[in-house]
């Protein structure tokens, strides 16, 4: 990994759900920090125990310095700095508004607006955009040499690449324009007749929806340009020479096919493909194709138990054969000759020891 990530400032870990993106991001960041870089890793919904292991909590939406003493006891000497954070999508979206608002009044109007509060929850719900928006902020801060971005569990890893386009698409879209124009739909809808409905609603519910709507659209109009520029900036960042994508997969059929698809899309889009990680692989380890039942029975002193062990061994072998075939398939289809293989470890990788183990495979010479 070290050679592959040489000179890279932004490392984006992408792949199907549950393949090990969050774990790999954390272990990659740890390895780069150990080797002297100031690294921040942006994790998305990490398992609670993993977050605890890194000493991050939901608060702040900013990277926290991971205490080097946490890692030193596990044989990792951090020569640089390791920072870690948990992405808070809603908060990131609010911060974006704060930054893009032309003045305080607009900012407060938008943030306190009921329509915004509902909408931003929904937009932030597509974590793809907020993840890259945060990445962009951190990159601009100049505080880090390398940023490692974990990506949201999405069925389609491409959502992530398209996110800036989709947001500008929405903002530039006809629907919103029509709504925002002074003589547009909003003006017509909120003409005399409808205002009666709104005022009845207001009397009944105490909510001034009309006011909320008009404030929202007026204020958002002032942010449009800023949004478009930001989305352009984010797109540029994704295409930058200093940015690379690490595609992560397990050896299972669906993630493998998705990884191949994703690697192809990266190539088509002229985006850098920084490497392929195949995680949770059952190693073949050069063992015998079948367990020696007699030797097992002799060693265990129990024929039934020996038969069980032999069956378990056969199952492992089958999985290992499947995994080997999957890796071959990945090699052929992605053109990645030398994918990084991480074995299936015993138990989940929720603590520092687990991360150190994954790290060992990622950075093996
Ligand atoms: N090599 C491994 N051996 C054993 N367990 C692993 C390994 N890699 C990851 N795991 C475990 O698999 C689970 C999924 O890992 P992780 O959360 O990193 O995946 P993810 O791709 O981020 O998932 P999601 O798409 O849900 O965000 C976790 O419980 C993790 O501890
Ligand atoms: Mg994850």
CSV table of C-alpha atoms and ligand atoms in Angstrom, one decimal:
chain,number,residue,atom,x,y,z
A,1,UNK,CA,0.0,0.0,0.0
A,2,UNK,CA,2.8,2.3,0.8
A,3,UNK,CA,4.1,2.4,-2.7
A,4,UNK,CA,0.6,2.7,-4.2
A,5,UNK,CA,-0.3,5.6,-2.0
A,6,UNK,CA,3.0,7.5,-2.5
A,7,UNK,CA,2.3,11.1,-3.1
A,8,UNK,CA,-1.5,10.8,-2.6
A,9,UNK,CA,-3.3,13.3,-0.5
A,10,UNK,CA,-6.7,11.8,-0.7
A,11,UNK,CA,-7.5,8.2,-0.4
A,12,UNK,CA,-11.1,7.1,-0.9
A,13,UNK,CA,-12.1,3.6,0.2
A,14,UNK,CA,-15.1,2.4,-1.8
A,15,UNK,CA,-16.9,-0.9,-2.2
A,16,UNK,CA,-20.1,-2.8,-1.4
A,17,UNK,CA,-21.8,-2.9,1.9
A,18,UNK,CA,-20.1,-4.8,4.7
A,19,UNK,CA,-16.9,-5.7,2.9
A,20,UNK,CA,-14.6,-3.8,5.4
A,21,UNK,CA,-14.4,-0.2,4.1
A,22,UNK,CA,-14.5,1.3,7.5
A,23,UNK,CA,-12.0,-1.1,9.0
A,24,UNK,CA,-9.7,-0.7,6.0
A,25,UNK,CA,-9.9,3.1,6.1
A,26,UNK,CA,-8.9,3.2,9.8
A,27,UNK,CA,-6.1,0.7,9.3
A,28,UNK,CA,-4.8,2.6,6.2
A,29,UNK,CA,-4.8,5.9,8.1
A,30,UNK,CA,-3.0,4.3,11.0
A,31,UNK,CA,-0.3,2.9,8.7
A,32,UNK,CA,0.2,6.2,6.9
A,33,UNK,CA,0.4,8.0,10.3
A,34,UNK,CA,2.8,5.5,11.7
A,35,UNK,CA,5.1,6.2,8.7
A,36,UNK,CA,5.2,9.9,9.4
A,37,UNK,CA,2.2,11.6,7.8
A,38,UNK,CA,-0.4,13.8,9.4
A,39,UNK,CA,-3.5,11.8,8.5
A,40,UNK,CA,-7.2,12.3,9.1
A,41,UNK,CA,-9.6,9.5,8.6
A,42,UNK,CA,-13.3,10.3,8.1
A,43,UNK,CA,-15.3,7.3,9.1
A,44,UNK,CA,-19.0,6.8,8.4
A,45,UNK,CA,-21.1,5.0,11.0
A,46,UNK,CA,-18.3,3.0,12.5
A,47,UNK,CA,-19.2,0.2,14.9
A,48,UNK,CA,-19.3,1.6,18.4
A,49,UNK,CA,-16.4,-0.5,19.5
A,50,UNK,CA,-14.2,0.6,16.7
A,51,UNK,CA,-15.1,4.2,17.5
A,52,UNK,CA,-14.1,3.6,21.1
A,53,UNK,CA,-10.9,2.0,20.0
A,54,UNK,CA,-10.0,5.1,18.1
A,55,UNK,CA,-11.3,7.3,20.9
A,56,UNK,CA,-13.8,9.2,18.6
A,57,UNK,CA,-17.4,10.1,19.4
A,58,UNK,CA,-20.2,11.6,17.5
A,59,UNK,CA,-19.6,15.0,18.9
A,60,UNK,CA,-17.9,17.8,17.1
A,61,UNK,CA,-17.9,16.6,13.5
A,62,UNK,CA,-14.2,17.4,13.4
A,63,UNK,CA,-11.2,15.1,13.6
A,64,UNK,CA,-9.9,14.3,17.0
A,65,UNK,CA,-6.2,13.4,17.6
A,66,UNK,CA,-5.9,9.8,18.4
A,67,UNK,CA,-3.7,9.4,21.5
A,68,UNK,CA,-0.5,7.7,20.3
A,69,UNK,CA,-0.4,5.9,23.6
A,70,UNK,CA,-3.5,4.0,22.5
A,71,UNK,CA,-1.5,2.4,19.6
A,72,UNK,CA,2.0,2.3,21.2
A,73,UNK,CA,0.9,-0.6,23.5
A,74,UNK,CA,0.1,-2.5,20.3
A,75,UNK,CA,3.4,-2.1,18.6
A,76,UNK,CA,2.4,0.9,16.4
A,77,UNK,CA,4.6,3.9,16.8
A,78,UNK,CA,2.9,6.9,15.3
A,79,UNK,CA,5.6,9.1,13.9
A,80,UNK,CA,3.1,11.5,12.3
A,81,UNK,CA,-0.3,12.2,13.6
A,82,UNK,CA,-3.5,10.2,13.4
A,83,UNK,CA,-6.7,12.1,13.5
A,84,UNK,CA,-10.1,10.4,13.3
A,85,UNK,CA,-13.7,11.6,13.0
A,86,UNK,CA,-17.2,10.3,12.6
A,87,UNK,CA,-19.1,12.0,9.9
A,88,UNK,CA,-22.3,13.8,11.0
A,89,UNK,CA,-24.1,14.4,7.7
A,90,UNK,CA,-26.7,16.8,9.0
A,91,UNK,CA,-24.2,18.9,10.7
A,92,UNK,CA,-21.9,18.9,7.7
A,93,UNK,CA,-24.8,20.2,5.6
A,94,UNK,CA,-25.5,22.9,8.2
A,95,UNK,CA,-21.8,23.9,8.1
A,96,UNK,CA,-21.9,24.1,4.4
A,97,UNK,CA,-24.8,26.5,4.6
A,98,UNK,CA,-23.0,28.6,7.2
A,99,UNK,CA,-20.0,28.8,4.9
A,100,UNK,CA,-21.9,29.6,1.7
A,101,UNK,CA,-24.4,32.1,3.2
A,102,UNK,CA,-23.6,35.6,2.1
A,103,UNK,CA,-24.5,37.0,5.5
A,104,UNK,CA,-25.5,36.1,9.0
A,105,UNK,CA,-29.1,36.9,8.4
A,106,UNK,CA,-29.4,34.5,5.4
A,107,UNK,CA,-27.6,31.9,7.4
A,108,UNK,CA,-29.9,32.1,10.3
A,109,UNK,CA,-33.0,32.2,8.1
A,110,UNK,CA,-32.0,29.1,6.3
A,111,UNK,CA,-30.9,27.1,9.4
A,112,UNK,CA,-33.9,27.9,11.4
A,113,UNK,CA,-36.3,27.3,8.6
A,114,UNK,CA,-38.6,24.4,9.0
A,115,UNK,CA,-38.5,23.5,5.3
A,116,UNK,CA,-34.8,23.5,5.3
A,117,UNK,CA,-34.7,21.3,8.4
A,118,UNK,CA,-36.8,18.7,6.7
A,119,UNK,CA,-35.0,18.9,3.4
A,120,UNK,CA,-31.5,19.0,4.8
A,121,UNK,CA,-32.3,15.8,6.8
A,122,UNK,CA,-33.2,14.2,3.5
A,123,UNK,CA,-30.3,15.5,1.5
A,124,UNK,CA,-27.8,14.7,4.3
A,125,UNK,CA,-29.5,11.3,4.3
A,126,UNK,CA,-27.6,10.7,1.1
A,127,UNK,CA,-24.3,10.7,2.9
A,128,UNK,CA,-22.4,10.7,-0.3
A,129,UNK,CA,-22.5,14.4,-0.9
A,130,UNK,CA,-21.9,15.3,2.7
A,131,UNK,CA,-18.9,13.0,2.9
A,132,UNK,CA,-17.2,14.7,-0.1
A,133,UNK,CA,-18.2,18.1,1.2
A,134,UNK,CA,-16.4,17.3,4.5
A,135,UNK,CA,-13.5,16.0,2.6
A,136,UNK,CA,-13.2,19.2,0.7
A,137,UNK,CA,-13.3,21.3,3.9
A,138,UNK,CA,-10.6,19.2,5.5
A,139,UNK,CA,-8.4,19.3,2.4
A,140,UNK,CA,-8.7,23.1,2.3
A,141,UNK,CA,-7.8,23.4,6.0
A,142,UNK,CA,-4.2,22.4,5.1
A,143,UNK,CA,-3.9,20.7,8.5
A,144,UNK,CA,-3.4,17.2,7.1
A,145,UNK,CA,-1.0,15.6,4.6
A,146,UNK,CA,-3.4,12.8,3.8
A,147,UNK,CA,-7.1,12.3,4.1
A,148,UNK,CA,-8.6,8.9,4.2
A,149,UNK,CA,-12.3,8.7,3.4
A,150,UNK,CA,-14.5,5.8,4.3
A,151,UNK,CA,-17.7,5.7,2.2
A,152,UNK,CA,-21.3,5.1,3.1
A,153,UNK,CA,-22.8,1.7,2.9
A,154,UNK,CA,-24.6,2.0,-0.4
A,155,UNK,CA,-25.7,-0.7,-2.7
A,156,UNK,CA,-24.3,1.3,-5.6
A,157,UNK,CA,-20.8,2.6,-4.9
A,158,UNK,CA,-21.3,4.9,-7.9
A,159,UNK,CA,-23.7,7.0,-6.0
A,160,UNK,CA,-20.7,8.4,-4.4
A,161,UNK,CA,-19.0,9.5,-7.7
A,162,UNK,CA,-22.2,11.1,-8.9
A,163,UNK,CA,-23.1,12.9,-5.7
A,164,UNK,CA,-21.9,16.4,-6.7
A,165,UNK,CA,-23.6,16.1,-10.1
A,166,UNK,CA,-26.8,15.1,-8.5
A,167,UNK,CA,-26.9,18.0,-6.1
A,168,UNK,CA,-26.1,20.6,-8.8
A,169,UNK,CA,-28.5,18.8,-11.1
A,170,UNK,CA,-31.2,19.3,-8.5
A,171,UNK,CA,-30.3,23.0,-7.9
A,172,UNK,CA,-30.1,23.7,-11.6
A,173,UNK,CA,-33.1,21.7,-12.4
A,174,UNK,CA,-36.1,23.1,-14.0
A,175,UNK,CA,-38.4,22.3,-11.0
A,176,UNK,CA,-36.4,24.5,-8.6
A,177,UNK,CA,-35.9,27.3,-11.2
A,178,UNK,CA,-39.6,27.4,-11.9
A,179,UNK,CA,-40.2,27.6,-8.3
A,180,UNK,CA,-37.6,30.3,-7.6
A,181,UNK,CA,-38.4,32.6,-10.4
A,182,UNK,CA,-40.3,35.8,-9.3
A,183,UNK,CA,-43.1,35.0,-11.7
A,184,UNK,CA,-42.7,31.3,-11.4
A,185,UNK,CA,-44.8,28.6,-9.8
A,186,UNK,CA,-44.2,29.8,-6.3
A,187,UNK,CA,-45.5,33.2,-7.1
A,188,UNK,CA,-48.5,31.7,-8.8
A,189,UNK,CA,-49.2,29.1,-6.2
A,190,UNK,CA,-48.9,31.6,-3.5
A,191,UNK,CA,-51.2,34.0,-5.3
A,192,UNK,CA,-54.4,35.3,-3.7
A,193,UNK,CA,-56.4,32.1,-3.7
A,194,UNK,CA,-54.0,29.8,-2.1
A,195,UNK,CA,-53.0,32.3,0.6
A,196,UNK,CA,-56.5,31.7,2.1
A,197,UNK,CA,-55.6,28.0,2.5
A,198,UNK,CA,-52.3,28.9,4.1
A,199,UNK,CA,-53.9,31.3,6.5
A,200,UNK,CA,-56.5,28.8,7.5
A,201,UNK,CA,-53.7,26.3,8.0
A,202,UNK,CA,-51.8,28.8,10.0
A,203,UNK,CA,-54.8,29.5,12.3
A,204,UNK,CA,-55.4,25.8,12.8
A,205,UNK,CA,-51.8,24.6,13.3
A,206,UNK,CA,-49.9,27.8,14.3
A,207,UNK,CA,-47.4,27.0,11.5
A,208,UNK,CA,-46.9,29.7,8.9
A,209,UNK,CA,-46.1,27.4,6.0
A,210,UNK,CA,-46.3,30.2,3.4
A,211,UNK,CA,-43.8,32.2,5.3
A,212,UNK,CA,-41.5,29.2,5.8
A,213,UNK,CA,-41.7,28.4,2.1
A,214,UNK,CA,-41.0,31.9,0.8
A,215,UNK,CA,-38.2,32.5,3.2
A,216,UNK,CA,-36.7,29.2,2.3
A,217,UNK,CA,-36.7,29.8,-1.4
A,218,UNK,CA,-35.6,33.3,-1.2
A,219,UNK,CA,-32.6,32.4,1.1
A,220,UNK,CA,-31.7,29.3,-0.9
A,221,UNK,CA,-31.7,31.4,-4.1
A,222,UNK,CA,-28.9,33.4,-2.6
A,223,UNK,CA,-26.9,30.2,-2.0
A,224,UNK,CA,-27.3,28.7,-5.4
A,225,UNK,CA,-24.1,30.1,-7.0
A,226,UNK,CA,-22.1,29.1,-4.0
A,227,UNK,CA,-23.5,25.6,-4.1
A,228,UNK,CA,-22.7,25.2,-7.7
A,229,UNK,CA,-19.1,26.4,-7.2
A,230,UNK,CA,-18.7,24.1,-4.3
A,231,UNK,CA,-20.0,21.1,-6.2
A,232,UNK,CA,-17.5,21.9,-9.0
A,233,UNK,CA,-14.7,22.2,-6.5
A,234,UNK,CA,-15.6,18.8,-5.1
A,235,UNK,CA,-15.7,17.2,-8.5
A,236,UNK,CA,-12.3,18.6,-9.3
A,237,UNK,CA,-11.0,17.3,-6.0
A,238,UNK,CA,-12.2,13.8,-6.9
A,239,UNK,CA,-10.3,14.0,-10.2
A,240,UNK,CA,-7.2,15.5,-8.8
A,241,UNK,CA,-3.8,13.7,-9.3
A,242,UNK,CA,-3.4,13.6,-5.6
A,243,UNK,CA,-6.7,11.6,-5.2
A,244,UNK,CA,-7.0,7.9,-5.5
A,245,UNK,CA,-9.7,5.3,-5.0
A,246,UNK,CA,-9.0,2.1,-3.2
A,247,UNK,CA,-11.6,-0.5,-4.1
A,248,UNK,CA,-12.4,-3.0,-1.3
A,249,UNK,CA,-14.3,-6.2,-1.8
A,250,UNK,CA,-14.9,-9.5,-0.1
A,251,UNK,CA,-14.5,-12.7,-2.2
A,252,UNK,CA,-18.2,-13.1,-2.4
A,253,UNK,CA,-20.0,-13.0,-5.7
A,254,UNK,CA,-22.0,-9.8,-5.5
A,255,UNK,CA,-19.3,-7.5,-4.0
A,256,UNK,CA,-16.8,-8.9,-6.5
A,257,UNK,CA,-19.0,-8.0,-9.4
A,258,UNK,CA,-19.6,-4.6,-8.0
A,259,UNK,CA,-15.9,-4.0,-7.5
A,260,UNK,CA,-15.3,-4.9,-11.1
A,261,UNK,CA,-18.0,-2.6,-12.2
A,262,UNK,CA,-16.7,0.2,-10.0
A,263,UNK,CA,-13.1,-0.2,-11.2
A,264,UNK,CA,-14.4,0.0,-14.8
A,265,UNK,CA,-16.4,3.1,-14.0
A,266,UNK,CA,-13.3,4.7,-12.5
A,267,UNK,CA,-11.3,4.0,-15.6
A,268,UNK,CA,-14.1,5.3,-17.9
A,269,UNK,CA,-14.4,8.5,-15.8
A,270,UNK,CA,-10.6,9.0,-15.9
A,271,UNK,CA,-10.4,8.6,-12.1
A,272,UNK,CA,-7.4,7.0,-10.5
A,273,UNK,CA,-7.7,3.4,-9.3
A,274,UNK,CA,-5.2,3.1,-6.5
A,275,UNK,CA,-5.6,-0.5,-5.8
A,276,UNK,CA,-7.8,-3.4,-4.9
A,277,UNK,CA,-8.2,-4.9,-1.5
A,278,UNK,CA,-9.8,-8.4,-1.2
A,279,UNK,CA,-10.8,-8.7,2.4
A,280,UNK,CA,-12.0,-11.7,4.5
A,281,UNK,CA,-10.3,-14.3,2.3
A,282,UNK,CA,-10.0,-17.9,3.5
A,283,UNK,CA,-6.4,-18.8,2.8
A,284,UNK,CA,-5.4,-22.0,1.2
A,285,UNK,CA,-2.2,-22.2,3.1
A,286,UNK,CA,-0.9,-25.1,1.0
A,287,UNK,CA,-2.6,-27.7,3.3
A,288,UNK,CA,-3.6,-31.1,2.1
A,289,UNK,CA,-6.8,-31.2,0.0
A,290,UNK,CA,-8.4,-33.5,2.5
A,291,UNK,CA,-8.0,-34.1,6.2
A,292,UNK,CA,-6.4,-37.3,7.2
A,293,UNK,CA,-9.2,-38.9,9.1
A,294,UNK,CA,-7.1,-41.6,10.7
A,295,UNK,CA,-4.5,-39.2,11.9
A,296,UNK,CA,-7.2,-36.9,13.3
A,297,UNK,CA,-9.0,-39.8,15.1
A,298,UNK,CA,-5.7,-40.8,16.6
A,299,UNK,CA,-4.8,-37.3,17.7
A,300,UNK,CA,-8.2,-36.5,19.1
A,301,UNK,CA,-9.0,-39.9,20.5
A,302,UNK,CA,-12.6,-39.5,19.4
A,303,UNK,CA,-13.8,-40.7,16.0
A,304,UNK,CA,-17.0,-38.6,16.0
A,305,UNK,CA,-15.1,-35.4,16.8
A,306,UNK,CA,-12.5,-36.3,14.2
A,307,UNK,CA,-15.3,-36.7,11.6
A,308,UNK,CA,-16.6,-33.2,12.5
A,309,UNK,CA,-13.2,-31.7,12.3
A,310,UNK,CA,-12.6,-33.3,8.9
A,311,UNK,CA,-16.0,-31.9,7.7
A,312,UNK,CA,-15.1,-28.4,9.0
A,313,UNK,CA,-11.7,-28.7,7.2
A,314,UNK,CA,-13.4,-29.7,3.9
A,315,UNK,CA,-15.8,-26.7,4.2
A,316,UNK,CA,-12.8,-24.3,4.8
A,317,UNK,CA,-11.1,-25.8,1.8
A,318,UNK,CA,-14.2,-25.2,-0.4
A,319,UNK,CA,-14.3,-21.6,0.7
A,320,UNK,CA,-10.6,-21.2,0.2
A,321,UNK,CA,-11.0,-22.6,-3.4
A,322,UNK,CA,-13.9,-20.3,-4.1
A,323,UNK,CA,-11.9,-17.3,-2.8
A,324,UNK,CA,-8.9,-18.2,-5.0
A,325,UNK,CA,-11.1,-18.4,-8.0
A,326,UNK,CA,-12.7,-15.0,-7.1
A,327,UNK,CA,-9.3,-13.4,-6.8
A,328,UNK,CA,-8.3,-14.8,-10.2
A,329,UNK,CA,-11.6,-13.4,-11.7
A,330,UNK,CA,-10.9,-10.0,-10.1
A,331,UNK,CA,-7.4,-10.0,-11.5
A,332,UNK,CA,-8.6,-10.7,-15.0
A,333,UNK,CA,-11.5,-8.3,-14.9
A,334,UNK,CA,-9.9,-5.3,-13.2
A,335,UNK,CA,-6.4,-5.6,-14.6
A,336,UNK,CA,-5.1,-5.3,-11.1
A,337,UNK,CA,-2.4,-7.9,-11.1
A,338,UNK,CA,-1.5,-7.8,-7.5
A,339,UNK,CA,-4.5,-7.2,-5.2
A,340,UNK,CA,-3.9,-6.9,-1.5
A,341,UNK,CA,-5.3,-9.9,0.2
A,342,UNK,CA,-6.5,-9.8,3.8
A,343,UNK,CA,-7.5,-13.0,5.5
A,344,UNK,CA,-10.7,-13.6,7.4
A,345,UNK,CA,-9.7,-13.0,11.0
A,346,UNK,CA,-11.1,-14.8,14.0
A,347,UNK,CA,-13.9,-12.6,15.4
A,348,UNK,CA,-14.7,-9.1,14.4
A,349,UNK,CA,-12.1,-6.4,14.0
A,350,UNK,CA,-13.4,-3.9,16.6
A,351,UNK,CA,-10.4,-3.2,18.7
A,352,UNK,CA,-6.9,-1.8,18.2
A,353,UNK,CA,-5.5,-5.3,17.9
A,354,UNK,CA,-7.8,-6.1,15.1
A,355,UNK,CA,-6.8,-2.9,13.3
A,356,UNK,CA,-3.2,-3.6,13.8
A,357,UNK,CA,-3.7,-7.1,12.3
A,358,UNK,CA,-5.4,-5.6,9.2
A,359,UNK,CA,-2.7,-2.9,9.0
A,360,UNK,CA,-0.1,-5.6,8.9
A,361,UNK,CA,-1.6,-7.1,5.8
A,362,UNK,CA,-2.1,-3.8,4.1
A,363,UNK,CA,1.4,-2.6,4.6
A,364,UNK,CA,3.2,-6.0,4.3
A,365,UNK,CA,6.3,-5.7,2.2
B,1,LIG,N1,-10.6,-9.4,7.8
B,1,LIG,C1,-11.6,-9.5,8.6
B,1,LIG,N2,-11.8,-10.5,9.4
B,1,LIG,C2,-12.9,-10.6,10.2
B,1,LIG,N3,-13.8,-9.7,10.4
B,1,LIG,C3,-13.7,-8.6,9.6
B,1,LIG,C4,-12.6,-8.4,8.7
B,1,LIG,N4,-12.7,-7.2,8.1
B,1,LIG,C5,-13.9,-6.7,8.6
B,1,LIG,N5,-14.4,-7.5,9.5
B,1,LIG,C6,-15.7,-7.2,10.2
B,1,LIG,O1,-16.7,-7.2,9.3
B,1,LIG,C7,-17.7,-6.2,9.6
B,1,LIG,C8,-17.8,-5.2,8.5
B,1,LIG,O2,-16.7,-4.4,8.4
B,1,LIG,P1,-16.7,-2.9,8.1
B,1,LIG,O3,-17.7,-2.2,9.1
B,1,LIG,O4,-15.4,-2.4,8.1
B,1,LIG,O5,-17.4,-2.9,6.7
B,1,LIG,P2,-18.0,-1.7,5.8
B,1,LIG,O6,-17.6,-2.0,4.4
B,1,LIG,O7,-17.5,-0.4,6.4
B,1,LIG,O8,-19.5,-1.9,6.1
B,1,LIG,P3,-20.7,-0.9,5.8
B,1,LIG,O9,-20.9,-1.0,4.3
B,1,LIG,O10,-21.8,-1.4,6.5
B,1,LIG,O11,-20.2,0.4,6.2
B,1,LIG,C9,-17.2,-5.6,10.9
B,1,LIG,O12,-17.9,-6.3,12.0
B,1,LIG,C10,-15.8,-5.9,11.0
B,1,LIG,O13,-15.3,-6.0,12.3
B,2,LIG,MG1,-18.7,1.2,7.1
